[in-house]
């Protein structure tokens, strides 16, 4: 089919972009060290804005790995898959199993109001920081395997 996936069409949020972002697909790599600078990463709880099937925006408060040196936010895909799935089961059963895209972070206050059903979609975009860029990394030991 060769479907084209446009990961980042344009800036959605009204606030300046923040953080580089890495959605980690490797279940066995937890990136307690930064894949860019090898510094220790910290745990940070961040309200993420996610589009399910590019139509349904949701915000999820997620514990992420964060490298302050590189301004790099890392989310483990297996954990996020599970949280998105739980949300779909509860609120959007018709979107269960659909692809989703993490677009950025929202201000904590807006996330709370959205969670309580007080915020509109416009409110959410007004408090959204897109990511600066989406990055991908392989666990280091895989590179060793390739060099053999
Ligand atoms: Zn780093």
mmCIF file of N, CA, C and O in Angstrom, residues 39-128:
data_model
loop_
_atom_site.group_PDB
_atom_site.id
_atom_site.type_symbol
_atom_site.label_atom_id
_atom_site.label_comp_id
_atom_site.label_asym_id
_atom_site.label_seq_id
_atom_site.Cartn_x
_atom_site.Cartn_y
_atom_site.Cartn_z
ATOM 1 N N UNK A 39 24.125 10.624 29.835
ATOM 2 C CA UNK A 39 23.858 11.100 31.197
ATOM 3 C C UNK A 39 22.659 10.363 31.776
ATOM 4 O O UNK A 39 21.876 9.757 31.051
ATOM 5 N N UNK A 40 22.536 10.398 33.110
ATOM 6 C CA UNK A 40 21.390 9.741 33.745
ATOM 7 C C UNK A 40 20.116 10.513 33.428
ATOM 8 O O UNK A 40 20.094 11.739 33.501
ATOM 9 N N UNK A 41 19.072 9.778 33.083
ATOM 10 C CA UNK A 41 17.786 10.432 32.844
ATOM 11 C C UNK A 41 16.995 10.491 34.146
ATOM 12 O O UNK A 41 17.220 9.710 35.057
ATOM 13 N N UNK A 42 16.092 11.453 34.218
ATOM 14 C CA UNK A 42 15.247 11.619 35.399
ATOM 15 C C UNK A 42 13.832 11.189 35.049
ATOM 16 O O UNK A 42 13.461 11.152 33.884
ATOM 17 N N UNK A 43 13.035 10.895 36.089
ATOM 18 C CA UNK A 43 11.617 10.606 35.872
ATOM 19 C C UNK A 43 10.834 11.903 35.979
ATOM 20 O O UNK A 43 11.002 12.655 36.935
ATOM 21 N N UNK A 44 10.021 12.172 35.004
ATOM 22 C CA UNK A 44 9.191 13.368 34.995
ATOM 23 C C UNK A 44 7.768 12.993 34.601
ATOM 24 O O UNK A 44 7.579 12.303 33.621
ATOM 25 N N UNK A 45 6.805 13.478 35.379
ATOM 26 C CA UNK A 45 5.415 13.227 35.005
ATOM 27 C C UNK A 45 4.939 14.376 34.113
ATOM 28 O O UNK A 45 5.031 15.537 34.497
ATOM 29 N N UNK A 46 4.487 14.035 32.913
ATOM 30 C CA UNK A 46 4.114 15.054 31.929
ATOM 31 C C UNK A 46 2.734 14.758 31.357
ATOM 32 O O UNK A 46 2.455 13.618 30.983
ATOM 33 N N UNK A 47 1.877 15.789 31.255
ATOM 34 C CA UNK A 47 0.614 15.583 30.547
ATOM 35 C C UNK A 47 0.867 15.614 29.035
ATOM 36 O O UNK A 47 1.254 16.638 28.489
ATOM 37 N N UNK A 48 0.688 14.489 28.377
ATOM 38 C CA UNK A 48 0.936 14.367 26.942
ATOM 39 C C UNK A 48 -0.359 14.546 26.166
ATOM 40 O O UNK A 48 -1.416 14.111 26.612
ATOM 41 N N UNK A 49 -0.260 15.188 25.007
ATOM 42 C CA UNK A 49 -1.419 15.247 24.127
ATOM 43 C C UNK A 49 -1.237 14.242 22.996
ATOM 44 O O UNK A 49 -0.209 14.212 22.339
ATOM 45 N N UNK A 50 -2.258 13.443 22.812
ATOM 46 C CA UNK A 50 -2.202 12.322 21.878
ATOM 47 C C UNK A 50 -3.409 12.376 20.956
ATOM 48 O O UNK A 50 -4.512 12.695 21.399
ATOM 49 N N UNK A 51 -3.171 12.097 19.677
ATOM 50 C CA UNK A 51 -4.280 11.942 18.736
ATOM 51 C C UNK A 51 -4.436 10.470 18.423
ATOM 52 O O UNK A 51 -3.508 9.839 17.930
ATOM 53 N N UNK A 52 -5.637 9.950 18.703
ATOM 54 C CA UNK A 52 -5.912 8.565 18.329
ATOM 55 C C UNK A 52 -6.520 8.586 16.934
ATOM 56 O O UNK A 52 -7.490 9.305 16.681
ATOM 57 N N UNK A 53 -5.920 7.812 16.028
ATOM 58 C CA UNK A 53 -6.373 7.742 14.635
ATOM 59 C C UNK A 53 -6.448 9.141 14.018
ATOM 60 O O UNK A 53 -7.245 9.378 13.116
ATOM 61 N N UNK A 54 -5.646 10.061 14.517
ATOM 62 C CA UNK A 54 -5.583 11.449 14.045
ATOM 63 C C UNK A 54 -6.901 12.208 14.173
ATOM 64 O O UNK A 54 -7.043 13.305 13.656
ATOM 65 N N UNK A 55 -7.893 11.643 14.859
ATOM 66 C CA UNK A 55 -9.168 12.357 14.977
ATOM 67 C C UNK A 55 -9.537 12.664 16.425
ATOM 68 O O UNK A 55 -10.157 13.693 16.705
ATOM 69 N N UNK A 56 -9.152 11.795 17.332
ATOM 70 C CA UNK A 56 -9.586 11.953 18.720
ATOM 71 C C UNK A 56 -8.427 12.408 19.603
ATOM 72 O O UNK A 56 -7.520 11.638 19.877
ATOM 73 N N UNK A 57 -8.424 13.689 19.997
ATOM 74 C CA UNK A 57 -7.361 14.135 20.899
ATOM 75 C C UNK A 57 -7.663 13.734 22.333
ATOM 76 O O UNK A 57 -8.798 13.838 22.791
ATOM 77 N N UNK A 58 -6.646 13.233 23.011
ATOM 78 C CA UNK A 58 -6.778 12.914 24.431
ATOM 79 C C UNK A 58 -5.522 13.406 25.134
ATOM 80 O O UNK A 58 -4.474 13.545 24.518
ATOM 81 N N UNK A 59 -5.639 13.697 26.419
ATOM 82 C CA UNK A 59 -4.431 14.013 27.172
ATOM 83 C C UNK A 59 -4.272 12.992 28.282
ATOM 84 O O UNK A 59 -5.232 12.591 28.925
ATOM 85 N N UNK A 60 -3.049 12.553 28.453
ATOM 86 C CA UNK A 60 -2.723 11.503 29.418
ATOM 87 C C UNK A 60 -1.562 11.972 30.272
ATOM 88 O O UNK A 60 -0.561 12.452 29.740
ATOM 89 N N UNK A 61 -1.682 11.825 31.576
ATOM 90 C CA UNK A 61 -0.564 12.158 32.452
ATOM 91 C C UNK A 61 0.345 10.947 32.529
ATOM 92 O O UNK A 61 -0.061 9.887 32.980
ATOM 93 N N UNK A 62 1.582 11.105 32.057
ATOM 94 C CA UNK A 62 2.448 9.935 31.884
ATOM 95 C C UNK A 62 3.811 10.200 32.506
ATOM 96 O O UNK A 62 4.391 11.262 32.323
ATOM 97 N N UNK A 63 4.309 9.208 33.232
ATOM 98 C CA UNK A 63 5.672 9.293 33.743
ATOM 99 C C UNK A 63 6.632 8.999 32.600
ATOM 100 O O UNK A 63 6.538 7.961 31.959
ATOM 101 N N UNK A 64 7.535 9.950 32.337
ATOM 102 C CA UNK A 64 8.465 9.836 31.212
ATOM 103 C C UNK A 64 9.889 9.825 31.757
ATOM 104 O O UNK A 64 10.141 10.224 32.883
ATOM 105 N N UNK A 65 10.818 9.400 30.909
ATOM 106 C CA UNK A 65 12.241 9.597 31.162
ATOM 107 C C UNK A 65 12.634 10.917 30.525
ATOM 108 O O UNK A 65 12.203 11.236 29.419
ATOM 109 N N UNK A 66 13.466 11.692 31.233
ATOM 110 C CA UNK A 66 13.817 13.001 30.702
ATOM 111 C C UNK A 66 15.291 13.278 30.907
ATOM 112 O O UNK A 66 15.826 13.068 31.999
ATOM 113 N N UNK A 67 15.977 13.720 29.852
ATOM 114 C CA UNK A 67 17.362 14.151 29.974
ATOM 115 C C UNK A 67 17.411 15.670 29.911
ATOM 116 O O UNK A 67 17.113 16.256 28.866
ATOM 117 N N UNK A 68 17.765 16.314 31.037
ATOM 118 C CA UNK A 68 17.798 17.779 31.049
ATOM 119 C C UNK A 68 18.911 18.355 30.166
ATOM 120 O O UNK A 68 18.756 19.447 29.628
ATOM 121 N N UNK A 69 20.007 17.614 29.990
ATOM 122 C CA UNK A 69 21.093 18.102 29.119
ATOM 123 C C UNK A 69 20.615 18.278 27.683
ATOM 124 O O UNK A 69 20.930 19.266 27.026
ATOM 125 N N UNK A 70 19.906 17.277 27.203
ATOM 126 C CA UNK A 70 19.502 17.238 25.789
ATOM 127 C C UNK A 70 18.070 17.728 25.581
ATOM 128 O O UNK A 70 17.618 17.811 24.448
ATOM 129 N N UNK A 71 17.359 18.009 26.675
ATOM 130 C CA UNK A 71 15.944 18.364 26.584
ATOM 131 C C UNK A 71 15.191 17.270 25.816
ATOM 132 O O UNK A 71 14.390 17.555 24.933
ATOM 133 N N UNK A 72 15.510 16.046 26.157
ATOM 134 C CA UNK A 72 14.925 14.893 25.459
ATOM 135 C C UNK A 72 13.953 14.154 26.371
ATOM 136 O O UNK A 72 14.309 13.757 27.474
ATOM 137 N N UNK A 73 12.719 13.999 25.888
ATOM 138 C CA UNK A 73 11.673 13.298 26.627
ATOM 139 C C UNK A 73 11.495 11.907 25.999
ATOM 140 O O UNK A 73 11.329 11.797 24.790
ATOM 141 N N UNK A 74 11.549 10.872 26.839
ATOM 142 C CA UNK A 74 11.447 9.500 26.345
ATOM 143 C C UNK A 74 10.225 8.840 26.972
ATOM 144 O O UNK A 74 10.059 8.861 28.191
ATOM 145 N N UNK A 75 9.372 8.255 26.140
ATOM 146 C CA UNK A 75 8.209 7.523 26.630
ATOM 147 C C UNK A 75 8.296 6.095 26.111
ATOM 148 O O UNK A 75 8.573 5.878 24.928
ATOM 149 N N UNK A 76 8.084 5.149 27.001
ATOM 150 C CA UNK A 76 8.126 3.750 26.601
ATOM 151 C C UNK A 76 6.799 3.373 25.943
ATOM 152 O O UNK A 76 5.741 3.500 26.545
ATOM 153 N N UNK A 77 6.899 2.892 24.717
ATOM 154 C CA UNK A 77 5.690 2.652 23.935
ATOM 155 C C UNK A 77 4.790 1.587 24.550
ATOM 156 O O UNK A 77 3.565 1.716 24.503
ATOM 157 N N UNK A 78 5.384 0.553 25.145
ATOM 158 C CA UNK A 78 4.541 -0.504 25.711
ATOM 159 C C UNK A 78 3.673 0.032 26.846
ATOM 160 O O UNK A 78 2.506 -0.323 26.978
ATOM 161 N N UNK A 79 4.240 0.942 27.655
ATOM 162 C CA UNK A 79 3.460 1.544 28.748
ATOM 163 C C UNK A 79 2.353 2.449 28.207
ATOM 164 O O UNK A 79 1.219 2.443 28.692
ATOM 165 N N UNK A 80 2.717 3.220 27.191
ATOM 166 C CA UNK A 80 1.741 4.161 26.634
ATOM 167 C C UNK A 80 0.630 3.409 25.901
ATOM 168 O O UNK A 80 -0.547 3.778 26.017
ATOM 169 N N UNK A 81 1.005 2.352 25.162
ATOM 170 C CA UNK A 81 0.005 1.505 24.504
ATOM 171 C C UNK A 81 -1.067 1.089 25.493
ATOM 172 O O UNK A 81 -2.254 1.161 25.213
ATOM 173 N N UNK A 82 -0.592 0.677 26.679
ATOM 174 C CA UNK A 82 -1.507 0.162 27.686
ATOM 175 C C UNK A 82 -2.437 1.271 28.204
ATOM 176 O O UNK A 82 -3.632 1.065 28.361
ATOM 177 N N UNK A 83 -1.855 2.459 28.450
ATOM 178 C CA UNK A 83 -2.669 3.568 28.958
ATOM 179 C C UNK A 83 -3.692 4.035 27.921
ATOM 180 O O UNK A 83 -4.827 4.345 28.259
ATOM 181 N N UNK A 84 -3.268 4.099 26.652
ATOM 182 C CA UNK A 84 -4.183 4.517 25.586
ATOM 183 C C UNK A 84 -5.295 3.491 25.436
ATOM 184 O O UNK A 84 -6.471 3.834 25.286
ATOM 185 N N UNK A 85 -4.914 2.222 25.535
ATOM 186 C CA UNK A 85 -5.902 1.160 25.413
ATOM 187 C C UNK A 85 -6.954 1.251 26.518
ATOM 188 O O UNK A 85 -8.148 1.145 26.271
ATOM 189 N N UNK A 86 -6.475 1.482 27.751
ATOM 190 C CA UNK A 86 -7.406 1.606 28.882
ATOM 191 C C UNK A 86 -8.372 2.759 28.671
ATOM 192 O O UNK A 86 -9.556 2.675 28.961
ATOM 193 N N UNK A 87 -7.831 3.879 28.145
ATOM 194 C CA UNK A 87 -8.663 5.046 27.907
ATOM 195 C C UNK A 87 -9.711 4.752 26.834
ATOM 196 O O UNK A 87 -10.864 5.159 26.945
ATOM 197 N N UNK A 88 -9.305 4.025 25.794
ATOM 198 C CA UNK A 88 -10.244 3.669 24.722
ATOM 199 C C UNK A 88 -11.359 2.773 25.246
ATOM 200 O O UNK A 88 -12.532 2.984 24.933
ATOM 201 N N UNK A 89 -10.982 1.792 26.043
ATOM 202 C CA UNK A 89 -11.984 0.878 26.587
ATOM 203 C C UNK A 89 -13.030 1.672 27.360
ATOM 204 O O UNK A 89 -14.233 1.454 27.243
ATOM 205 N N UNK A 90 -12.552 2.680 28.114
ATOM 206 C CA UNK A 90 -13.442 3.450 28.974
ATOM 207 C C UNK A 90 -14.280 4.483 28.198
ATOM 208 O O UNK A 90 -15.465 4.624 28.432
ATOM 209 N N UNK A 91 -13.610 5.200 27.260
ATOM 210 C CA UNK A 91 -14.286 6.348 26.649
ATOM 211 C C UNK A 91 -14.538 6.211 25.143
ATOM 212 O O UNK A 91 -15.483 6.794 24.620
ATOM 213 N N UNK A 92 -13.624 5.531 24.416
ATOM 214 C CA UNK A 92 -13.739 5.488 22.946
ATOM 215 C C UNK A 92 -13.601 4.055 22.441
ATOM 216 O O UNK A 92 -12.647 3.739 21.735
ATOM 217 N N UNK A 93 -14.549 3.185 22.790
ATOM 218 C CA UNK A 93 -14.399 1.766 22.396
ATOM 219 C C UNK A 93 -14.276 1.583 20.882
ATOM 220 O O UNK A 93 -13.650 0.637 20.432
ATOM 221 N N UNK A 94 -14.837 2.520 20.100
ATOM 222 C CA UNK A 94 -14.761 2.393 18.634
ATOM 223 C C UNK A 94 -13.348 2.659 18.111
ATOM 224 O O UNK A 94 -13.054 2.393 16.951
ATOM 225 N N UNK A 95 -12.474 3.229 18.961
ATOM 226 C CA UNK A 95 -11.110 3.534 18.524
ATOM 227 C C UNK A 95 -10.084 2.553 19.089
ATOM 228 O O UNK A 95 -8.877 2.741 18.929
ATOM 229 N N UNK A 96 -10.571 1.515 19.733
ATOM 230 C CA UNK A 96 -9.682 0.536 20.347
ATOM 231 C C UNK A 96 -8.773 -0.094 19.291
ATOM 232 O O UNK A 96 -9.236 -0.545 18.250
ATOM 233 N N UNK A 97 -7.469 -0.086 19.558
ATOM 234 C CA UNK A 97 -6.514 -0.724 18.653
ATOM 235 C C UNK A 97 -6.059 0.162 17.499
ATOM 236 O O UNK A 97 -5.248 -0.254 16.692
ATOM 237 N N UNK A 98 -6.591 1.379 17.416
ATOM 238 C CA UNK A 98 -6.163 2.286 16.343
ATOM 239 C C UNK A 98 -4.790 2.873 16.655
ATOM 240 O O UNK A 98 -4.373 2.934 17.804
ATOM 241 N N UNK A 99 -4.107 3.343 15.621
ATOM 242 C CA UNK A 99 -2.818 3.999 15.823
ATOM 243 C C UNK A 99 -3.013 5.338 16.511
ATOM 244 O O UNK A 99 -4.073 5.961 16.399
ATOM 245 N N UNK A 100 -1.967 5.766 17.204
ATOM 246 C CA UNK A 100 -2.047 7.092 17.812
ATOM 247 C C UNK A 100 -0.723 7.828 17.622
ATOM 248 O O UNK A 100 0.301 7.217 17.307
ATOM 249 N N UNK A 101 -0.787 9.130 17.787
ATOM 250 C CA UNK A 101 0.389 9.965 17.612
ATOM 251 C C UNK A 101 0.506 10.908 18.807
ATOM 252 O O UNK A 101 -0.468 11.569 19.174
ATOM 253 N N UNK A 102 1.679 10.933 19.417
ATOM 254 C CA UNK A 102 1.905 11.859 20.530
ATOM 255 C C UNK A 102 2.380 13.179 19.932
ATOM 256 O O UNK A 102 3.411 13.214 19.257
ATOM 257 N N UNK A 103 1.618 14.240 20.109
ATOM 258 C CA UNK A 103 1.957 15.496 19.428
ATOM 259 C C UNK A 103 2.716 16.484 20.312
ATOM 260 O O UNK A 103 3.454 17.318 19.813
ATOM 261 N N UNK A 104 2.537 16.396 21.630
ATOM 262 C CA UNK A 104 3.243 17.350 22.482
ATOM 263 C C UNK A 104 2.804 17.244 23.923
ATOM 264 O O UNK A 104 2.193 16.252 24.330
ATOM 265 N N UNK A 105 3.136 18.272 24.688
ATOM 266 C CA UNK A 105 2.745 18.309 26.095
ATOM 267 C C UNK A 105 1.771 19.467 26.295
ATOM 268 O O UNK A 105 1.849 20.477 25.598
ATOM 269 N N UNK A 106 0.866 19.303 27.231
ATOM 270 C CA UNK A 106 -0.049 20.399 27.568
ATOM 271 C C UNK A 106 0.262 20.917 28.970
ATOM 272 O O UNK A 106 0.845 20.211 29.796
ATOM 273 N N UNK A 107 -0.099 22.159 29.213
ATOM 274 C CA UNK A 107 0.090 22.736 30.530
ATOM 275 C C UNK A 107 -0.716 21.925 31.544
ATOM 276 O O UNK A 107 -1.821 21.465 31.257
ATOM 277 N N UNK A 108 -0.131 21.758 32.728
ATOM 278 C CA UNK A 108 -0.737 20.884 33.726
ATOM 279 C C UNK A 108 -2.165 21.321 34.103
ATOM 280 O O UNK A 108 -3.059 20.504 34.268
ATOM 281 N N UNK A 109 -2.359 22.632 34.204
ATOM 282 C CA UNK A 109 -3.670 23.154 34.596
ATOM 283 C C UNK A 109 -4.728 22.750 33.561
ATOM 284 O O UNK A 109 -5.814 22.315 33.904
ATOM 285 N N UNK A 110 -4.366 22.894 32.272
ATOM 286 C CA UNK A 110 -5.300 22.547 31.193
ATOM 287 C C UNK A 110 -5.577 21.051 31.200
ATOM 288 O O UNK A 110 -6.696 20.612 30.934
ATOM 289 N N UNK A 111 -4.541 20.270 31.508
ATOM 290 C CA UNK A 111 -4.735 18.837 31.544
ATOM 291 C C UNK A 111 -5.761 18.470 32.608
ATOM 292 O O UNK A 111 -6.661 17.675 32.387
ATOM 293 N N UNK A 112 -5.644 19.118 33.783
ATOM 294 C CA UNK A 112 -6.582 18.842 34.883
ATOM 295 C C UNK A 112 -8.010 19.193 34.479
ATOM 296 O O UNK A 112 -8.937 18.444 34.715
ATOM 297 N N UNK A 113 -8.160 20.370 33.848
ATOM 298 C CA UNK A 113 -9.499 20.808 33.452
ATOM 299 C C UNK A 113 -10.067 19.907 32.362
ATOM 300 O O UNK A 113 -11.254 19.600 32.352
ATOM 301 N N UNK A 114 -9.189 19.485 31.441
ATOM 302 C CA UNK A 114 -9.623 18.569 30.390
ATOM 303 C C UNK A 114 -10.075 17.247 30.984
ATOM 304 O O UNK A 114 -11.087 16.674 30.588
ATOM 305 N N UNK A 115 -9.324 16.809 31.963
ATOM 306 C CA UNK A 115 -9.613 15.550 32.630
ATOM 307 C C UNK A 115 -10.957 15.636 33.337
ATOM 308 O O UNK A 115 -11.708 14.685 33.403
ATOM 309 N N UNK A 116 -11.262 16.823 33.863
ATOM 310 C CA UNK A 116 -12.532 17.007 34.566
ATOM 311 C C UNK A 116 -13.657 17.388 33.604
ATOM 312 O O UNK A 116 -14.760 17.712 34.023
ATOM 313 N N UNK A 117 -13.348 17.419 32.320
ATOM 314 C CA UNK A 117 -14.372 17.722 31.318
ATOM 315 C C UNK A 117 -14.707 19.198 31.193
ATOM 316 O O UNK A 117 -15.712 19.574 30.611
ATOM 317 N N UNK A 118 -13.831 20.080 31.753
ATOM 318 C CA UNK A 118 -14.134 21.511 31.729
ATOM 319 C C UNK A 118 -13.523 22.206 30.515
ATOM 320 O O UNK A 118 -13.924 23.301 30.165
ATOM 321 N N UNK A 119 -12.493 21.596 29.894
ATOM 322 C CA UNK A 119 -11.782 22.274 28.811
ATOM 323 C C UNK A 119 -12.348 21.874 27.452
ATOM 324 O O UNK A 119 -12.723 20.732 27.239
ATOM 325 N N UNK A 120 -12.401 22.835 26.532
ATOM 326 C CA UNK A 120 -12.792 22.530 25.155
ATOM 327 C C UNK A 120 -11.543 22.162 24.370
ATOM 328 O O UNK A 120 -10.419 22.330 24.844
ATOM 329 N N UNK A 121 -11.748 21.726 23.136
ATOM 330 C CA UNK A 121 -10.627 21.379 22.272
ATOM 331 C C UNK A 121 -9.753 22.610 22.022
ATOM 332 O O UNK A 121 -8.524 22.534 22.026
ATOM 333 N N UNK A 122 -10.403 23.756 21.822
ATOM 334 C CA UNK A 122 -9.668 25.010 21.623
ATOM 335 C C UNK A 122 -8.790 25.339 22.818
ATOM 336 O O UNK A 122 -7.650 25.775 22.660
ATOM 337 N N UNK A 123 -9.311 25.129 24.000
ATOM 338 C CA UNK A 123 -8.524 25.342 25.227
ATOM 339 C C UNK A 123 -7.280 24.465 25.219
ATOM 340 O O UNK A 123 -6.204 24.877 25.634
ATOM 341 N N UNK A 124 -7.448 23.234 24.750
ATOM 342 C CA UNK A 124 -6.331 22.298 24.756
ATOM 343 C C UNK A 124 -5.232 22.762 23.802
ATOM 344 O O UNK A 124 -4.056 22.736 24.144
ATOM 345 N N UNK A 125 -5.613 23.190 22.587
ATOM 346 C CA UNK A 125 -4.611 23.662 21.636
ATOM 347 C C UNK A 125 -3.934 24.932 22.140
ATOM 348 O O UNK A 125 -2.766 25.173 21.870
ATOM 349 N N UNK A 126 -4.686 25.744 22.872
ATOM 350 C CA UNK A 126 -4.132 26.989 23.391
ATOM 351 C C UNK A 126 -3.045 26.723 24.419
ATOM 352 O O UNK A 126 -2.197 27.577 24.666
ATOM 353 N N UNK A 127 -3.047 25.559 25.025
ATOM 354 C CA UNK A 127 -2.075 25.257 26.069
ATOM 355 C C UNK A 127 -1.142 24.127 25.665
ATOM 356 O O UNK A 127 -0.475 23.523 26.497
ATOM 357 N N UNK A 128 -1.098 23.850 24.358
ATOM 358 C CA UNK A 128 -0.274 22.740 23.845
ATOM 359 C C UNK A 128 1.098 23.234 23.385
ATOM 360 O O UNK A 128 1.202 24.207 22.650
#
